[in-house]
Amino acid sequence: MSTDWEQAAAKKRQSTNDLIPAAWRIPNPPSNEQQRDVTGKYIQQFLDTQEIEITETDAAGIAAKTCSGSWKAVDVTKAFCHRAALAHQLTNCLLEIFFDAAISEAEKLDTHLAKTGTPVGPLHGLPISLKDQFHVRGVGTSMGYVGWVDTFEGKKGTGKEKVFESEMVKELAACGAVFYCKTSVPHTLMTAETINNIMGYAWNPRNRNLSPGGSSGGEGALIALKGSPLGFGTDIGGSIRIPAAVNGLYGIRPSAGRMPYQGMANSMDGQNSILSVVGPLAHTTESLEMVMKAILSQEPWLHDPLVAEMPWRDEQAKQLLELANSPKKLAFGVLKHDGKAGLHPPVTRALEMMSKTLEKLGHEVFEWKPPSHINLEKIAIATWLYDGGADVHKAFELSGEPPAPQVSATYGHKPRGEMTASHIAETNIAKREAQKEYLEYWNSTVEETGTGRPADAVIAPVAPFAAARPTKHVYVGYSMFVNVLDYTAVTVPVTQCDKDVDKSVEGYKPLNEQDRIMMESYDPEVYDGAPVALQLIGRRFQEEKMLALAGYVGKALQS
């Protein structure tokens, strides 16, 4: 007999899936074993020629056409609604579907353009997907919790249910964006795999043996399948960069205070030592830059007290690219090992590929040997456990649902003791001192670069593997250290796993239990075809520079 929470989860799951039109349903979807890769030609078979043309154009290209009237917003929206519906049936990537409302909004945008001759804003008619932390008028937000269904963040009778909107939603709408779906997350948001009791496990569309990452894994899977041209995730330990990397996408983790987070659902709200940040994922850096510029054009610092008054600075990107193309060149530090976890062969190969590509262009590349990353990991995990898991367990108790194993590994099955104010203060001091130590190490690299400047950026893995097998993403140290330091980081797709090249490591001696689990999970056959990406890391508030650099490096790798 099913329990109350199972019935509630099944009801929500069915109500979401029922919103997919019958004409868009895949008859007898293949199992993961029958069809490992569902991108490209596989998903294209269910689309017409116009839908393929629209959905395989990047976000910047789409906005150019919808703003000019070359493409109707309603045609673009319908195409992405169709492809998103297909993507969900293949990967479990959605939690909320509101296609009809999106098509209605797109029709209004077309009418506006026809009457006035001008677009609503720079994102006129551009469909944008959102992680299920964003509040959108008329749509629920469960954040993967069964107990949050039909409530406002677990509370009933607030008057905010399906009415309240997150600040960024308002700003994107003012720029002309069209919202049509919200993507799946792991309940709590605090794991790098996407699993909840409503939709189950989300899969990586390029290789359905593997995870699409987390916690913005639904976004990663949807965008990889081109069911969205651009979407927004959040990142407190790698939750934008991991899904972007494992799905072969560009994604940016901005510094805290650059993008508006006001009014979004979250776990452990009020934990301010390491703030979660919001940022976009897409197929091109041009698309990421376009949408960040659009948001900043709305002056979000007037509506979110935590946003810095910092308009987009084109000159910073221009200066960096001029330097990259001048005789002076750039300098890159390469993080080959963080002292705790070894790398799967495809990730090691990706580091070598990026390093050699930059060296061929005349840039300096040297090994990055920073202060202890183990200390940074310890600081981050302490902040996640300030309340002993009280917040997340309160959410589970609303329905009686159990946490997924990936979540209980960190939070257990019941709350534990909360930290005292003194312990929290000690953690904040440790974080500040670690930030200072790392800052001075970065400054000291002026002695190694040969350019007369410290490193312009750091090249690092996002994770020890191309993607995780289910339950195997047990270490986030390669992404999490960036959050402790509050640096800007952008993922860059590099290559894909190749079973004929990326052989298993013989005689590997693990450093610890996590290292053993991860290294033993590598199987060239299982991983074959999975995307491999790295991250380029800059200092705080270097979003313009890092996006320009990611575009430069990405194009160099492709040429």
C-alpha positions as MATLAB code, in Angstrom:
seq = 'MSTDWEQAAAKKRQSTNDLIPAAWRIPNPPSNEQQRDVTGKYIQQFLDTQEIEITETDAAGIAAKTCSGSWKAVDVTKAFCHRAALAHQLTNCLLEIFFDAAISEAEKLDTHLAKTGTPVGPLHGLPISLKDQFHVRGVGTSMGYVGWVDTFEGKKGTGKEKVFESEMVKELAACGAVFYCKTSVPHTLMTAETINNIMGYAWNPRNRNLSPGGSSGGEGALIALKGSPLGFGTDIGGSIRIPAAVNGLYGIRPSAGRMPYQGMANSMDGQNSILSVVGPLAHTTESLEMVMKAILSQEPWLHDPLVAEMPWRDEQAKQLLELANSPKKLAFGVLKHDGKAGLHPPVTRALEMMSKTLEKLGHEVFEWKPPSHINLEKIAIATWLYDGGADVHKAFELSGEPPAPQVSATYGHKPRGEMTASHIAETNIAKREAQKEYLEYWNSTVEETGTGRPADAVIAPVAPFAAARPTKHVYVGYSMFVNVLDYTAVTVPVTQCDKDVDKSVEGYKPLNEQDRIMMESYDPEVYDGAPVALQLIGRRFQEEKMLALAGYVGKALQS';
ca = [
       0.000    0.000    0.000;
       1.336    3.446   -0.908;
       1.785    6.052    1.802;
       0.276    9.543    1.820;
       3.495   11.122    0.581;
       3.789    8.596   -2.236;
       0.224    9.338   -3.322;
       0.860   13.080   -3.188;
       4.068   12.695   -5.198;
       2.342   10.496   -7.782;
      -0.510   13.005   -8.105;
       1.901   15.901   -8.695;
       3.981   13.854  -11.133;
       0.897   12.853  -13.098;
      -0.518   16.386  -13.171;
       2.736   17.708  -14.625;
       3.081   14.946  -17.184;
      -0.570   15.355  -18.222;
       0.267   18.870  -19.417;
       2.259   17.402  -22.322;
      -0.062   17.432  -25.376;
      -0.894   13.993  -26.736;
       0.644   14.875  -30.103;
       3.992   15.497  -28.403;
       4.195   12.216  -26.522;
       6.828    9.696  -27.526;
       5.323    6.264  -28.113;
       7.256    3.699  -26.090;
      10.268    5.840  -25.086;
      13.466    3.774  -25.216;
      15.171    2.619  -22.052;
      18.556    4.061  -21.125;
      20.150    0.840  -22.320;
      18.346    0.902  -25.672;
      19.312    4.526  -26.434;
      22.219    5.978  -24.487;
      22.471    9.335  -26.318;
      19.129   11.045  -27.009;
      20.548   14.338  -28.322;
      21.042   15.316  -31.969;
      19.400   13.136  -34.574;
      17.527   11.069  -32.011;
      15.405   13.927  -30.680;
      15.250   15.620  -34.088;
      13.154   12.750  -35.478;
      10.164   14.044  -33.495;
      10.450   17.640  -34.801;
       9.697   19.355  -38.090;
      12.234   21.339  -40.115;
      11.192   24.732  -38.730;
      11.287   23.487  -35.146;
      14.791   22.108  -35.655;
      16.030   25.374  -37.178;
      14.600   27.413  -34.314;
      15.693   25.179  -31.444;
      19.213   24.686  -32.772;
      19.878   28.418  -32.900;
      21.610   29.817  -29.831;
      19.836   32.258  -27.520;
      21.650   35.307  -28.891;
      20.690   34.334  -32.441;
      17.063   33.753  -31.467;
      16.779   37.114  -29.716;
      18.164   38.878  -32.795;
      15.416   37.300  -34.928;
      12.523   37.773  -32.509;
      13.499   41.382  -31.772;
      13.613   42.168  -35.503;
      10.389   40.315  -36.237;
      12.124   37.830  -38.546;
      10.742   35.076  -36.322;
       7.421   35.202  -34.513;
       7.724   34.834  -30.744;
       4.816   32.391  -30.796;
       6.548   30.099  -33.312;
       9.734   30.128  -31.272;
       7.850   29.452  -28.040;
       5.858   26.565  -29.502;
       9.041   24.988  -30.881;
      10.754   25.062  -27.501;
       7.642   23.867  -25.668;
       7.568   20.859  -28.022;
      11.263   20.097  -27.631;
      11.103   20.571  -23.838;
       8.216   18.088  -23.678;
      10.323   15.566  -25.581;
      13.347   16.248  -23.386;
      11.336   15.614  -20.230;
      10.091   12.256  -21.480;
      13.696   11.202  -22.101;
      15.430   12.599  -18.992;
      12.864   13.534  -16.256;
      14.125   17.123  -16.398;
      10.970   19.156  -15.615;
       8.941   19.828  -12.480;
       6.543   22.496  -13.782;
       5.013   22.896  -17.268;
       3.047   25.998  -18.315;
       3.168   25.898  -22.104;
      -0.281   27.457  -22.643;
       0.573   30.542  -20.587;
       3.856   30.884  -22.474;
       2.187   30.704  -25.880;
      -0.365   33.314  -24.780;
       2.444   35.619  -23.608;
       4.315   35.129  -26.887;
       1.205   36.123  -28.839;
       1.039   39.364  -26.827;
       4.683   40.077  -27.649;
       4.019   39.554  -31.363;
       1.048   41.926  -31.179;
       3.168   44.539  -29.420;
       5.904   44.339  -32.061;
       3.384   44.515  -34.908;
       1.689   47.600  -33.406;
       4.737   49.545  -32.237;
       7.526   48.322  -34.490;
       9.761   47.941  -31.440;
      10.512   44.943  -29.200;
       9.596   44.984  -25.517;
      13.274   44.618  -24.625;
      16.523   42.881  -25.581;
      15.093   39.418  -24.798;
      11.839   39.941  -26.727;
      10.269   36.553  -27.430;
      13.175   34.506  -26.052;
      12.033   31.391  -24.164;
      13.949   30.990  -20.901;
      13.756   27.987  -18.575;
      14.093   28.354  -14.816;
      15.291   26.085  -12.043;
      12.448   25.312   -9.643;
      13.589   27.873   -7.107;
      12.134   30.776   -9.053;
       8.637   31.938   -8.184;
       6.567   32.624  -11.302;
       3.031   34.002  -11.169;
       0.467   31.270  -11.781;
       2.944   28.453  -11.200;
       3.832   26.410   -8.111;
       7.301   25.998   -6.639;
       7.998   22.682   -4.925;
      11.807   22.699   -5.086;
      11.481   18.918   -5.261;
       9.738   18.609   -1.870;
       6.434   16.720   -1.823;
       5.376   18.800    1.198;
       5.830   22.039   -0.739;
       3.321   21.116   -3.461;
       0.392   23.596   -3.493;
       2.006   25.762   -0.807;
       4.311   28.768   -0.650;
       7.624   27.259    0.447;
       5.825   24.755    2.688;
       3.339   27.235    4.163;
      -0.383   27.442    3.392;
      -2.675   30.466    3.459;
       0.105   33.018    2.973;
      -1.596   34.778    0.052;
       1.636   34.338   -1.913;
       0.819   30.961   -3.454;
       1.170   31.244   -7.264;
       1.095   35.054   -6.962;
       4.499   36.067   -5.617;
       7.306   36.514   -8.183;
      11.071   36.433   -7.733;
      12.888   39.667   -8.565;
      14.816   38.182  -11.488;
      11.578   36.850  -12.996;
      10.220   40.397  -13.060;
      13.394   41.735  -14.660;
      13.605   39.033  -17.322;
       9.921   39.579  -18.162;
      10.530   43.321  -18.471;
      13.213   42.462  -21.047;
      10.697   40.425  -23.057;
      11.575   36.864  -21.973;
       8.970   34.095  -22.151;
       8.784   31.511  -19.348;
       7.381   28.083  -20.165;
       8.787   25.490  -17.740;
      10.666   25.015  -14.487;
      13.267   22.318  -14.161;
      13.890   19.525  -11.725;
      16.177   19.780   -8.722;
      17.275   17.460   -5.925;
      15.127   18.123   -2.874;
      17.183   20.327   -0.512;
      19.323   21.436   -3.526;
      22.287   20.131   -1.563;
      23.628   17.350   -3.767;
      25.277   17.209   -7.176;
      22.808   14.677   -8.594;
      19.213   15.559   -9.447;
      16.750   13.321   -7.619;
      13.498   13.907   -5.784;
      10.417   11.902   -4.844;
       8.202   13.704   -7.366;
       9.983   13.105  -10.678;
      12.612   10.600   -9.623;
      16.145   10.594  -11.048;
      17.101   12.935  -13.899;
      19.459   11.600  -16.575;
      22.275   13.008  -18.687;
      20.955   13.164  -22.275;
      24.378   12.672  -23.860;
      24.937    9.499  -21.849;
      21.986    8.130  -19.902;
      24.248    5.951  -17.781;
      25.181    9.154  -15.991;
      23.824   12.036  -13.945;
      23.086   15.475  -15.459;
      24.626   16.982  -12.331;
      22.954   19.020   -9.647;
      21.444   20.858   -8.208;
      20.562   22.616  -11.500;
      20.578   19.233  -13.240;
      17.163   19.648  -14.850;
      18.434   22.825  -16.502;
      21.578   21.086  -17.703;
      19.657   18.178  -19.251;
      17.001   20.394  -20.852;
      19.486   22.810  -22.420;
      21.743   19.972  -23.607;
      18.721   18.548  -25.465;
      18.023   22.057  -26.820;
      14.640   22.066  -25.141;
      15.733   25.480  -23.886;
      18.086   27.984  -25.502;
      19.099   29.390  -22.110;
      18.157   28.813  -18.508;
      19.003   29.892  -14.994;
      20.409   27.822  -12.161;
      21.938   28.565   -8.778;
      25.288   27.660   -7.264;
      26.370   27.265   -3.624;
      28.899   24.488   -4.193;
      28.967   23.944   -7.952;
      25.285   23.708   -8.843;
      25.543   25.780  -12.041;
      28.992   24.624  -13.102;
      28.544   20.882  -12.536;
      25.357   20.597  -14.667;
      26.881   22.878  -17.308;
      30.091   20.862  -17.435;
      28.603   17.371  -17.479;
      26.172   18.372  -20.241;
      28.754   20.111  -22.427;
      27.501   23.672  -21.836;
      28.808   27.080  -20.893;
      27.634   28.236  -17.475;
      28.731   31.072  -15.216;
      28.926   31.255  -11.448;
      29.050   35.028  -10.794;
      30.327   36.499   -7.573;
      27.685   37.033   -4.900;
      25.944   40.352   -5.388;
      26.245   40.566   -9.171;
      22.868   39.002  -10.053;
      19.576   39.415   -8.120;
      18.564   36.487   -5.875;
      15.793   38.355   -4.074;
      12.571   36.389   -3.613;
      13.829   32.956   -4.647;
      13.091   29.773   -2.719;
      16.116   28.224   -1.051;
      17.368   25.813    1.565;
      18.846   27.148    4.802;
      17.786   30.687    3.954;
      19.638   33.071    6.248;
      22.919   31.164    6.125;
      24.980   34.107    4.895;
      28.555   32.850    5.252;
      28.585   31.432    1.705;
      25.733   32.758   -0.397;
      24.079   30.837   -3.171;
      24.286   32.795   -6.434;
      22.173   32.733   -9.585;
      23.556   32.503  -13.115;
      22.743   31.338  -16.658;
      23.629   28.214  -18.669;
      23.612   28.133  -22.491;
      25.374   26.823  -25.571;
      27.460   29.976  -26.202;
      29.190   32.660  -24.157;
      27.518   35.285  -26.347;
      24.159   34.090  -24.996;
      25.347   34.280  -21.384;
      26.676   37.795  -21.891;
      23.480   38.926  -23.601;
      21.202   37.824  -20.765;
      23.426   39.167  -17.986;
      23.619   42.526  -19.756;
      19.845   42.543  -20.099;
      19.302   41.885  -16.387;
      21.784   44.564  -15.346;
      20.074   47.027  -17.688;
      17.102   46.761  -15.300;
      19.231   48.126  -12.426;
      18.512   45.231  -10.036;
      20.382   46.993   -7.217;
      17.298   49.201   -6.865;
      15.180   46.163   -5.919;
      17.600   43.661   -4.349;
      19.581   45.104   -1.400;
      22.367   42.536   -1.882;
      23.134   43.437   -5.513;
      26.130   45.690   -6.120;
      25.538   48.759   -8.266;
      27.735   47.520  -11.101;
      26.465   47.907  -14.680;
      27.955   45.667  -17.380;
      31.528   46.736  -18.210;
      32.269   46.008  -21.874;
      35.672   47.668  -21.559;
      36.918   44.924  -19.237;
      36.237   42.218  -21.800;
      37.754   44.369  -24.539;
      40.955   44.938  -22.554;
      41.374   41.238  -21.856;
      40.885   40.211  -25.499;
      43.303   42.920  -26.653;
      45.871   41.497  -24.255;
      45.184   37.934  -25.430;
      45.824   38.948  -29.035;
      48.873   41.109  -28.292;
      52.530   40.047  -27.985;
      52.202   40.304  -24.192;
      49.793   37.347  -24.005;
      48.087   35.841  -20.953;
      49.105   33.574  -18.067;
      47.107   30.614  -16.751;
      47.547   28.520  -13.632;
      46.475   24.873  -13.991;
      45.102   22.953  -10.998;
      46.083   19.329  -11.633;
      45.183   17.883   -8.222;
      43.466   19.408   -5.192;
      45.191   17.189   -2.634;
      42.159   15.030   -1.961;
      40.786   13.490   -5.162;
      42.420   12.166   -8.319;
      40.975   12.706  -11.783;
      39.392   10.302  -14.232;
      41.460    9.922  -17.446;
      39.118   12.037  -19.638;
      39.429   14.990  -17.243;
      43.226   14.714  -17.164;
      43.205   14.657  -20.973;
      40.963   17.755  -21.068;
      43.440   19.657  -18.864;
      46.248   18.685  -21.227;
      44.217   19.708  -24.280;
      43.378   23.157  -22.927;
      46.920   23.749  -21.688;
      48.499   22.772  -25.014;
      46.001   24.866  -26.969;
      46.876   27.955  -24.948;
      50.608   27.296  -25.173;
      50.349   27.028  -28.967;
      48.769   30.477  -28.940;
      51.803   31.761  -27.043;
      50.272   32.031  -23.588;
      52.023   31.103  -20.341;
      50.789   27.987  -18.536;
      52.097   26.927  -15.117;
      50.978   24.576  -12.356;
      48.680   26.129   -9.761;
      49.834   25.187   -6.252;
      47.532   27.120   -3.933;
      46.883   26.992   -0.194;
      44.986   23.962    1.090;
      41.750   23.167   -0.718;
      40.989   20.651    2.021;
      40.667   23.572    4.411;
      38.300   25.339    2.003;
      36.139   22.205    1.784;
      35.996   21.993    5.589;
      34.802   25.613    5.803;
      32.097   25.106    3.171;
      30.672   21.959    4.718;
      30.556   23.636    8.131;
      28.277   26.352    6.708;
      25.939   23.712    5.259;
      25.515   22.224    8.741;
      25.020   25.382   10.820;
      21.460   24.355   11.698;
      22.233   20.627   11.914;
      19.835   19.939    9.043;
      16.817   21.418   10.834;
      15.608   23.347    7.781;
      15.696   20.467    5.311;
      14.244   17.939    7.741;
      11.388   20.323    8.528;
      10.580   20.294    4.804;
      10.704   16.479    4.674;
       8.451   16.220    7.732;
       5.671   18.164    5.977;
       4.865   15.082    3.893;
       6.758   12.347    5.713;
       8.836   11.629    2.602;
      12.355   10.233    3.093;
      15.453   12.034    1.831;
      17.252   10.539   -1.145;
      20.471    8.652   -0.260;
      22.511   11.414   -1.903;
      20.984   13.864    0.589;
      20.958   11.697    3.715;
      24.693   11.137    3.183;
      25.130   14.749    4.340;
      22.064   15.414    6.478;
      21.156   12.003    7.886;
      17.523   11.101    8.580;
      16.913   13.536   11.418;
      18.347   16.865   12.595;
      21.500   16.906   14.650;
      22.898   19.557   16.975;
      22.998   23.137   15.715;
      26.188   25.199   15.799;
      26.482   27.947   18.384;
      26.948   31.591   17.470;
      30.577   31.232   18.551;
      31.132   28.313   16.167;
      29.541   30.265   13.308;
      31.772   33.248   14.080;
      34.819   30.966   14.073;
      33.814   29.621   10.654;
      33.400   33.150    9.305;
      36.843   34.093   10.585;
      38.346   30.940    9.062;
      36.702   31.777    5.729;
      38.020   35.349    5.752;
      41.536   34.197    6.590;
      41.422   31.531    3.884;
      40.258   34.115    1.350;
      43.142   36.401    2.325;
      45.688   33.570    2.079;
      44.441   32.557   -1.363;
      44.401   36.177   -2.532;
      48.043   36.609   -1.580;
      48.994   33.340   -3.270;
      47.340   34.572   -6.462;
      49.229   37.865   -6.179;
      52.505   35.960   -5.695;
      52.163   34.191   -9.047;
      53.567   37.325  -10.662;
      56.923   35.646   -9.940;
      55.971   32.627  -12.099;
      54.127   34.045  -15.056;
      56.762   35.923  -17.002;
      54.109   38.487  -18.029;
      54.725   40.974  -15.251;
      51.229   40.189  -13.932;
      49.802   37.494  -11.672;
      47.800   34.730  -13.349;
      44.979   36.042  -15.506;
      42.869   32.955  -14.773;
      42.980   29.470  -13.315;
      42.112   26.343  -15.287;
      40.589   23.650  -13.084;
      38.388   20.564  -13.201;
      34.765   21.071  -12.204;
      34.667   17.533  -10.807;
      36.988   14.520  -10.759;
      34.920   12.893  -13.526;
      33.132   13.859  -16.728;
      29.861   13.111  -14.913;
      28.834   10.890  -12.019;
      27.232    7.497  -12.106;
      24.137    7.377   -9.857;
      25.014    7.776   -6.134;
      28.708    8.272   -6.992;
      28.980   12.091   -6.881;
      30.447   11.931   -3.394;
      32.931   14.822   -3.689;
      32.428   18.443   -4.749;
      35.775   19.885   -3.670;
      36.792   20.920   -7.198;
      33.746   23.175   -7.515;
      33.070   24.146   -3.899;
      36.361   25.969   -3.238;
      35.281   28.661   -5.710;
      32.197   29.404   -3.585;
      34.257   29.820   -0.433;
      36.491   32.314   -2.251;
      33.510   33.922   -4.063;
      35.396   33.909   -7.357;
      33.845   34.166  -10.807;
      33.975   30.903  -12.773;
      32.798   29.843  -16.236;
      32.609   26.309  -17.615;
      34.124   25.579  -21.032;
      33.303   22.395  -23.004;
      36.533   20.684  -24.092;
      36.015   17.181  -25.463;
      34.136   13.938  -24.832;
      35.056   10.626  -23.241;
      36.587    8.142  -25.666;
      36.807    4.505  -24.593;
      39.660    3.915  -27.043;
      41.763    6.731  -25.586;
      40.722    7.141  -21.963;
      41.804    3.800  -20.521;
      41.367    2.881  -16.858;
      44.206    3.776  -14.514;
      46.056    0.632  -13.424;
      47.352    0.363   -9.870;
      45.801    3.618   -8.640;
      46.258    4.137   -4.897;
      43.334    6.149   -3.500;
      44.002    8.888   -0.971;
      40.779    8.262    0.956;
      37.406    6.512    0.765;
      35.811    9.172   -1.440;
      38.727    8.945   -3.834;
      38.370    5.164   -3.966;
      34.628    5.302   -4.721;
      35.110    7.827   -7.513;
      38.073    6.179   -9.172;
      36.476    2.740   -9.048;
      33.385    4.183  -10.732;
      35.344    4.852  -13.928;
      34.633    2.436  -16.761;
      35.649    3.492  -20.301;
      32.649    1.686  -21.797;
      30.131    3.288  -19.448;
      31.550    6.787  -19.890;
      32.084    6.668  -23.665;
      30.613    9.740  -25.358;
      30.026   11.804  -22.228;
      30.978   15.505  -22.489;
      34.095   16.727  -20.663;
      34.414   20.350  -19.580;
      36.648   22.467  -17.349;
      36.228   25.772  -15.549;
      38.074   29.043  -16.003;
      38.289   30.884  -12.695;
      38.866   34.592  -12.208;
      38.886   36.849   -9.202;
      35.762   38.362   -7.636;
      33.425   40.317   -9.916;
      35.308   39.450  -13.094;
      32.227   38.247  -14.980;
      32.957   40.291  -18.114;
      36.569   39.109  -18.279;
      35.794   35.462  -17.639;
      33.014   35.276  -20.216;
      35.269   36.888  -22.808;
      38.064   34.495  -21.890;
      35.764   31.452  -21.984;
      34.626   32.442  -25.464;
      38.210   32.944  -26.597;
      39.392   29.605  -25.193;
      36.316   27.740  -26.414;
      36.818   28.941  -29.981;
      40.524   28.067  -29.814;
      39.690   24.514  -28.734;
      37.244   24.123  -31.630;
      39.600   25.443  -34.311;
];
